Coordinates of C-alpha atoms in Angstrom, one line a residue:
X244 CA 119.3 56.4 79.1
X245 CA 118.3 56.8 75.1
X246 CA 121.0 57.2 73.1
X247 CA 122.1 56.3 70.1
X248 CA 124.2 53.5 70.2
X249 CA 125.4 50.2 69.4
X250 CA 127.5 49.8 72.4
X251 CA 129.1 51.8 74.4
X252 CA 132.3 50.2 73.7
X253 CA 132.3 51.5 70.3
X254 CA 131.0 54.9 70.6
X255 CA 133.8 57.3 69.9
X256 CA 135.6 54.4 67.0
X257 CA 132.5 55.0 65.0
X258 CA 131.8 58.7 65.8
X259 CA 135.1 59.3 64.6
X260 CA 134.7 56.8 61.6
X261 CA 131.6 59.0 60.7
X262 CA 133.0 61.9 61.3
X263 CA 136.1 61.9 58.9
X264 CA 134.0 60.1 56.0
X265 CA 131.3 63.5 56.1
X266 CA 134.7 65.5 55.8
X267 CA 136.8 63.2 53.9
X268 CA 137.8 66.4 51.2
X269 CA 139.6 67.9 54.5
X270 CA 140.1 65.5 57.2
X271 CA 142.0 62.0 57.8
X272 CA 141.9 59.6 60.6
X273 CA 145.1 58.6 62.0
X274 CA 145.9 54.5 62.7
X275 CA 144.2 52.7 65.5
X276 CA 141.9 56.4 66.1
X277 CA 144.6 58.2 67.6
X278 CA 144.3 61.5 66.2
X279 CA 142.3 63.4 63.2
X280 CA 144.4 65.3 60.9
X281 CA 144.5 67.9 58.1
X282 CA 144.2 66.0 54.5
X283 CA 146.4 68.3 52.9
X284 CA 149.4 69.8 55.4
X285 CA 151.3 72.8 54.3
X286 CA 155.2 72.4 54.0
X287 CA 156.9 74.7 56.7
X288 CA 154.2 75.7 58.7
X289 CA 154.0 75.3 62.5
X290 CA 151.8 72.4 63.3
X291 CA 149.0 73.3 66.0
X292 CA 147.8 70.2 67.9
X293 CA 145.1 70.1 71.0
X294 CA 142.8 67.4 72.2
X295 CA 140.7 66.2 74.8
X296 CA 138.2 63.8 76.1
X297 CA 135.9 63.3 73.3
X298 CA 132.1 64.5 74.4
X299 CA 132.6 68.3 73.7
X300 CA 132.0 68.1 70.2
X301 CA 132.8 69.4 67.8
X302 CA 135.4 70.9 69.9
X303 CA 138.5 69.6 68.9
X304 CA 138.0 67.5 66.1
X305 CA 135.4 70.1 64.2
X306 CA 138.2 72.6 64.4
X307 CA 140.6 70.8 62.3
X308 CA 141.1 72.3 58.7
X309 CA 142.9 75.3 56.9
X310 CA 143.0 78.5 59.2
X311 CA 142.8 76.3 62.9
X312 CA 144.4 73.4 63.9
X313 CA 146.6 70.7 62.1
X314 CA 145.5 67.8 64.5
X315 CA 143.3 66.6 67.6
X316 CA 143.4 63.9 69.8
X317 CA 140.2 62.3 70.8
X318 CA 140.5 60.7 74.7
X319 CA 137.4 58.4 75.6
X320 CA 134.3 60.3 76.5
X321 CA 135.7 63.3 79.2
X322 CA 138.9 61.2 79.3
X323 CA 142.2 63.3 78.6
X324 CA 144.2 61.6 74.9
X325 CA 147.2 59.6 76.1
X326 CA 151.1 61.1 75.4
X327 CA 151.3 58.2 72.7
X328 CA 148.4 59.9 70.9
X329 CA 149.6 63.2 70.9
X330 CA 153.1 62.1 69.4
X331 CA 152.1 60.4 66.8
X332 CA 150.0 63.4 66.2
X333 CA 153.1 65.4 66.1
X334 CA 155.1 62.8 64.3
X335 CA 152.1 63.3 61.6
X336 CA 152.0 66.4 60.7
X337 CA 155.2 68.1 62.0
X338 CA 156.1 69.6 58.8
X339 CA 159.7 70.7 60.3
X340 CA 158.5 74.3 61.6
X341 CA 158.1 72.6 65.2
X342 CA 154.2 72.1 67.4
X343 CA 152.5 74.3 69.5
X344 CA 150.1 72.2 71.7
X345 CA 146.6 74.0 73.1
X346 CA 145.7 72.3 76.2
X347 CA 143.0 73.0 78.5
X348 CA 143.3 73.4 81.8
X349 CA 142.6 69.8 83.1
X350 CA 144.8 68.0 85.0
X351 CA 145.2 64.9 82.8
X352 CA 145.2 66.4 79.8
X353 CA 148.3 69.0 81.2
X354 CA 149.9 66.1 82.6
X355 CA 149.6 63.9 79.2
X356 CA 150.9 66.7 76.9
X357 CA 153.2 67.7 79.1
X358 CA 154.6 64.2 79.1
X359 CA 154.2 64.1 74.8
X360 CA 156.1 67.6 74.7
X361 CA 158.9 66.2 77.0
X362 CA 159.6 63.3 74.5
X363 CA 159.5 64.9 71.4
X364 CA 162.0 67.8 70.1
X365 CA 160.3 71.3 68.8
X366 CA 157.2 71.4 70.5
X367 CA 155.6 74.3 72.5
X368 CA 152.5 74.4 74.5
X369 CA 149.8 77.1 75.5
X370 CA 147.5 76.2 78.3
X371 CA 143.7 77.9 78.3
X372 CA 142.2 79.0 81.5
X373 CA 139.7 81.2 80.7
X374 CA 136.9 79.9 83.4
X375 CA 135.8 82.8 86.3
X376 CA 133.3 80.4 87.6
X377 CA 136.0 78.6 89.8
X378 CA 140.0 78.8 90.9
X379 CA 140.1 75.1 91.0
X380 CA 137.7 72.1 90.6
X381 CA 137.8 68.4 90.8
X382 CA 139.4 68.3 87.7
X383 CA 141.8 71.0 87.7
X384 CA 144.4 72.7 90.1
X385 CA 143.8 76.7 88.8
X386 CA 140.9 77.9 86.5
X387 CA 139.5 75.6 83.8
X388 CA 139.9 75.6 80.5
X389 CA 136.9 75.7 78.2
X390 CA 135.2 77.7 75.4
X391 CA 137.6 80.2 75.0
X392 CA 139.8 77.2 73.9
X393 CA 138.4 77.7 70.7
X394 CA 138.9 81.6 70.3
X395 CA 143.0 81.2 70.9
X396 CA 142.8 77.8 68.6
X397 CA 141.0 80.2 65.7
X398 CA 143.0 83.2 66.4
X399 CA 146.4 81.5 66.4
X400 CA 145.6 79.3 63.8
X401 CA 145.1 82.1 61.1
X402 CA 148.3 83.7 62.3
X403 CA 150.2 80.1 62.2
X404 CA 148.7 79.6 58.3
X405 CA 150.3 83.4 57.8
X406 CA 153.3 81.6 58.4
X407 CA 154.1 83.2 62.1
X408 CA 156.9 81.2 63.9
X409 CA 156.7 79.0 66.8
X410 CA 157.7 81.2 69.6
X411 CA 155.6 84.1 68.5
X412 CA 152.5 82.0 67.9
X413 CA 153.0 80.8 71.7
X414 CA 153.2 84.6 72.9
X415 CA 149.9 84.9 70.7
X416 CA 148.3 82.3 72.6
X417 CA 149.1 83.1 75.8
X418 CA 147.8 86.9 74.9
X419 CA 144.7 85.6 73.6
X420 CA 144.1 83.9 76.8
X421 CA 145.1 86.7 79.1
X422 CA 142.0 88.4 78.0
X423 CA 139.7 85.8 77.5
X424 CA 137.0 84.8 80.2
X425 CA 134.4 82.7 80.3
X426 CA 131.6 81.3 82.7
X427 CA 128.7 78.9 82.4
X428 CA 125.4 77.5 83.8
X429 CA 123.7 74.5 83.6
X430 CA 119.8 74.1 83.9
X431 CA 120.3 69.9 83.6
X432 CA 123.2 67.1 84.0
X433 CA 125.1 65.5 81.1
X434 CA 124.7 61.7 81.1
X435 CA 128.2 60.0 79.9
X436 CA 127.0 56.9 77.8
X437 CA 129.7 54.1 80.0
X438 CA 127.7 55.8 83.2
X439 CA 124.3 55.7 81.6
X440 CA 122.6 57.7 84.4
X441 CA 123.1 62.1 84.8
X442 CA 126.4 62.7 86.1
X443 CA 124.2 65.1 88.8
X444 CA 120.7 65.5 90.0
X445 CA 119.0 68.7 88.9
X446 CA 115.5 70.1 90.2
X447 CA 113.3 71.5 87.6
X448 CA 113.3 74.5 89.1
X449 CA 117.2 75.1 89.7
X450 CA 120.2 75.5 88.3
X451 CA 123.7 75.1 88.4
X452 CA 126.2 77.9 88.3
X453 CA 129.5 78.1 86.9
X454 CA 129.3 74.6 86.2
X455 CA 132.2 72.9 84.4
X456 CA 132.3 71.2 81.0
X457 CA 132.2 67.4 82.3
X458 CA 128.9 68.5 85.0
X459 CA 131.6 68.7 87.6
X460 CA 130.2 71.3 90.3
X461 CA 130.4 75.2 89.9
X462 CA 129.9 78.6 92.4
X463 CA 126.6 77.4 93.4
X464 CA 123.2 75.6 93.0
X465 CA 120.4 78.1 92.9
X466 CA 116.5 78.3 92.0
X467 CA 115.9 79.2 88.0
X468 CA 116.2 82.9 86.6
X469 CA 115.2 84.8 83.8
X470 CA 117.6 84.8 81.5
X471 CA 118.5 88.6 81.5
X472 CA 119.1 88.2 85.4
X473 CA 121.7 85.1 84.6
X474 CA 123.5 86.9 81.8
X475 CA 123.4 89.9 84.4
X476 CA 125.8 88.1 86.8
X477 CA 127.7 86.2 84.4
X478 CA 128.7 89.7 82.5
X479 CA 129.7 90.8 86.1
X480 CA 131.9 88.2 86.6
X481 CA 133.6 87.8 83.3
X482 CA 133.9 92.2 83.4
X483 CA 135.2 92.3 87.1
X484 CA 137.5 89.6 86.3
X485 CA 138.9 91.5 83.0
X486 CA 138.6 94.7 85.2
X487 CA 139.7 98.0 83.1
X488 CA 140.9 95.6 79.8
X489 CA 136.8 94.8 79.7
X490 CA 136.5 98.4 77.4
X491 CA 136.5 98.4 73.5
X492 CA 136.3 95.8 70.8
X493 CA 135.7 92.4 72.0
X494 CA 134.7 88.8 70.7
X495 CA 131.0 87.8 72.3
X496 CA 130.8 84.2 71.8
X497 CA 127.6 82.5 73.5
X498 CA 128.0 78.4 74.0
X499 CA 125.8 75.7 73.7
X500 CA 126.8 72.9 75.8
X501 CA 124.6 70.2 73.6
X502 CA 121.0 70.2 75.0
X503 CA 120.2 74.1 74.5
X504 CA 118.4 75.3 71.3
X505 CA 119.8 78.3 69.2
X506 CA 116.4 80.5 69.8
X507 CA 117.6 80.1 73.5
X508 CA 120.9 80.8 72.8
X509 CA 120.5 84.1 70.6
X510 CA 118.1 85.0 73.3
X511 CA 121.3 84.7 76.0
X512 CA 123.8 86.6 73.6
X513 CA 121.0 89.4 73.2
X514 CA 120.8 90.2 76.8
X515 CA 124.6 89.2 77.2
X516 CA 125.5 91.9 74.7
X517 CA 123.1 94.5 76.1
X518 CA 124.7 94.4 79.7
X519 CA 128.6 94.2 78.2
X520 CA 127.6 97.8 75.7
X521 CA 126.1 99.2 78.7
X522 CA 129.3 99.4 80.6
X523 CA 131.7 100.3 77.5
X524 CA 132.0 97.0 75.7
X525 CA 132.2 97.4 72.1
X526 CA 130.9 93.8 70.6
X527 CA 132.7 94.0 67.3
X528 CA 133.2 90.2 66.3
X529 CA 129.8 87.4 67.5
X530 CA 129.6 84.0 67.9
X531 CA 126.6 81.7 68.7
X532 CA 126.4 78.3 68.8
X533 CA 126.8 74.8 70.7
X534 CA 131.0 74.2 69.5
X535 CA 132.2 73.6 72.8
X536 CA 129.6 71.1 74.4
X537 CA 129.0 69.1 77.4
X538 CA 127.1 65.8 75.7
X539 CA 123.0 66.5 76.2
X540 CA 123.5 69.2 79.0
X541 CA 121.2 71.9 78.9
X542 CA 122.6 75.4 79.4
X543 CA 125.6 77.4 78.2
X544 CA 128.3 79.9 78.7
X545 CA 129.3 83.2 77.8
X546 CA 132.9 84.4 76.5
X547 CA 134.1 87.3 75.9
X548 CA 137.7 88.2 74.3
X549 CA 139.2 91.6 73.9
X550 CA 140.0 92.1 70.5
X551 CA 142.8 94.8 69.1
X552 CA 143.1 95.4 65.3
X553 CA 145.8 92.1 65.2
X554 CA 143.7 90.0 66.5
X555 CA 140.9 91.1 65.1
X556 CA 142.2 90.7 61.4
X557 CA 143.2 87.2 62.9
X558 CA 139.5 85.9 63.7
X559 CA 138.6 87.3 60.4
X560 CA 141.1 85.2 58.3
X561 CA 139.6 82.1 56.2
X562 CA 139.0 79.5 58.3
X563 CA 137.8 75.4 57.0
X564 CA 136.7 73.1 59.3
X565 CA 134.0 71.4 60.0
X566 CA 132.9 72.9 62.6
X567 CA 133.8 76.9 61.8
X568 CA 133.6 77.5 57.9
X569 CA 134.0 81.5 56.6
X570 CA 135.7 83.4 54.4
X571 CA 136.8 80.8 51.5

């Protein structure tokens, strides 16, 4: 394993250390690492909180700033935050119109901000499940949540900086989600630093697909495509999934999961958007880039999200973050 690291014990304090000091004009650290957090909060505005295990960066922590998300907890490396982190998150930067947590569809992280929302008053959750690849996996029980996480955090941001209400921005989410799909593939394994080995053996000539965001196992191992002919079957998916809503405006976002680069990338969103305008897709709103990441895996995913003239306005609001920075 080459990595670089002073000890694996230490990884994610000083990642995180780094991480706020490059965006100390926007971002704090919270006590003993618990949580990052918006610099400045605005008075009266619903707080939106997610979190995860660390190792999809930037995802969460890059997404925290004006237009996305108020806070994110960081769990160890593809480790779900504790309920102690996520209240003190709350507890932060609650401004008194209430929380809406964004969990993905993992079982420990459900189960942890579940048990954070249970213990704290004012606080609403929307779960993301926008994986086709499988209906349940070693680390969920339903479909997994993964880069269409960061479409409902963007979208319902904007509309919670507008000043929308808690119970609306939780119907927003949930919306946002119903038509939001997503499915990956892997062409190597991810290797978690306390593991220091691949989390799976991969030939050179295969790959893996519908893999998950932590290398846990997807539809199928199979022998290496071209790209257009893995974008071909991806498209299916994500369109037969969506079934008559996959017409009209929609989001494209293509994924890096850490190890891909962006000339690879643009070349998967090319043939990706080809196949979805073919059969009456309109791609109105792009996204390319590694945001929601799986360590040094090599491969990526493809998202799409059905867009109407609310939501659309929504993406389009300013956003400041680390990771996502337009319209300011």
């Amino acid at each position: 394993m080459k990595k670089f690291l002073n000890s694996v014990d230490t990884v994610l304090t000083e990642s995180l250390d780094g991480f706020v000091a490059a965006h100390a004009d926007i971002l704090a650290l919270g006590d003993e690492h618990k949580f990052v957090r918006r610099k400045a909060l605005k008075p009266g505005k619903v707080a939106l909180i997610s979190g995860g295990g660390s190792g999809h960066e930037p995802l969460h922590g890059g997404f925290v700033g004006h237009g996305m998300l108020d806070a994110a907890c960081p769990g160890q490396v593809f480790t779900s935050p504790t309920p102690d982190q996520m209240m003190a998150a709350a507890e932060a930067v609650n401004t008194g119109a209430g929380c809406l947590f964004i969990v993905k569809n993992y079982e420990g992280d459900v189960m942890n901000f579940e048990m954070a929302a249970e213990m704290s008053e004012g606080i609403m959750q929307v779960v993301t499940n926008d994986d086709v690849a499988v209906e349940n996996s070693s680390y969920t029980t339903g479909r997994r949540g993964v880069a269409g996480t960061l479409v409902v955090e963007k979208i319902v941001g904007a509309a919670a900086e507008q000043g929308m209400a808690l119970k609306p921005l939780k119907a927003l989410g949930e919306r946002v989600n119903g038509v939001t799909r997503s499915m990956g593939v892997a062409l190597t394994s991810c290797t978690v630093p306390a593991a220091g080995k691949p989390t799976f053996d991969i030939g050179d000539g295969e790959m893996e697909f519908g893999v998950g965001i932590h290398g846990e196992p997807g539809r199928r191992r199979d022998t290496l495509k071209s790209a257009d002919a893995i974008a071909e079957e991806i498209c299916a998916a994500i369109s037969g999934d969506l079934g008559d809503r996959a017409k009209g405006p929609a989001l494209l976002f293509v994924n890096g999961f850490g190890g891909t680069p962006l000339m690879e990338l643009y070349l998967m969103y090319n043939s990706a958007r080809k196949i979805f305008e073919k059969n009456g897709v309109t791609v109105a709103r792009s996204l390319v880039g590694s945001y929601v990441t799986s360590l040094d895996m090599a491969g990526c995913s493809i998202t799409l999200t059905v867009l109407d003239d609310e939501t659309t306005a929504l993406w389009d609001a300013p956003v400041h973050t680390a990771a996502l920075r337009w319209g300011m």
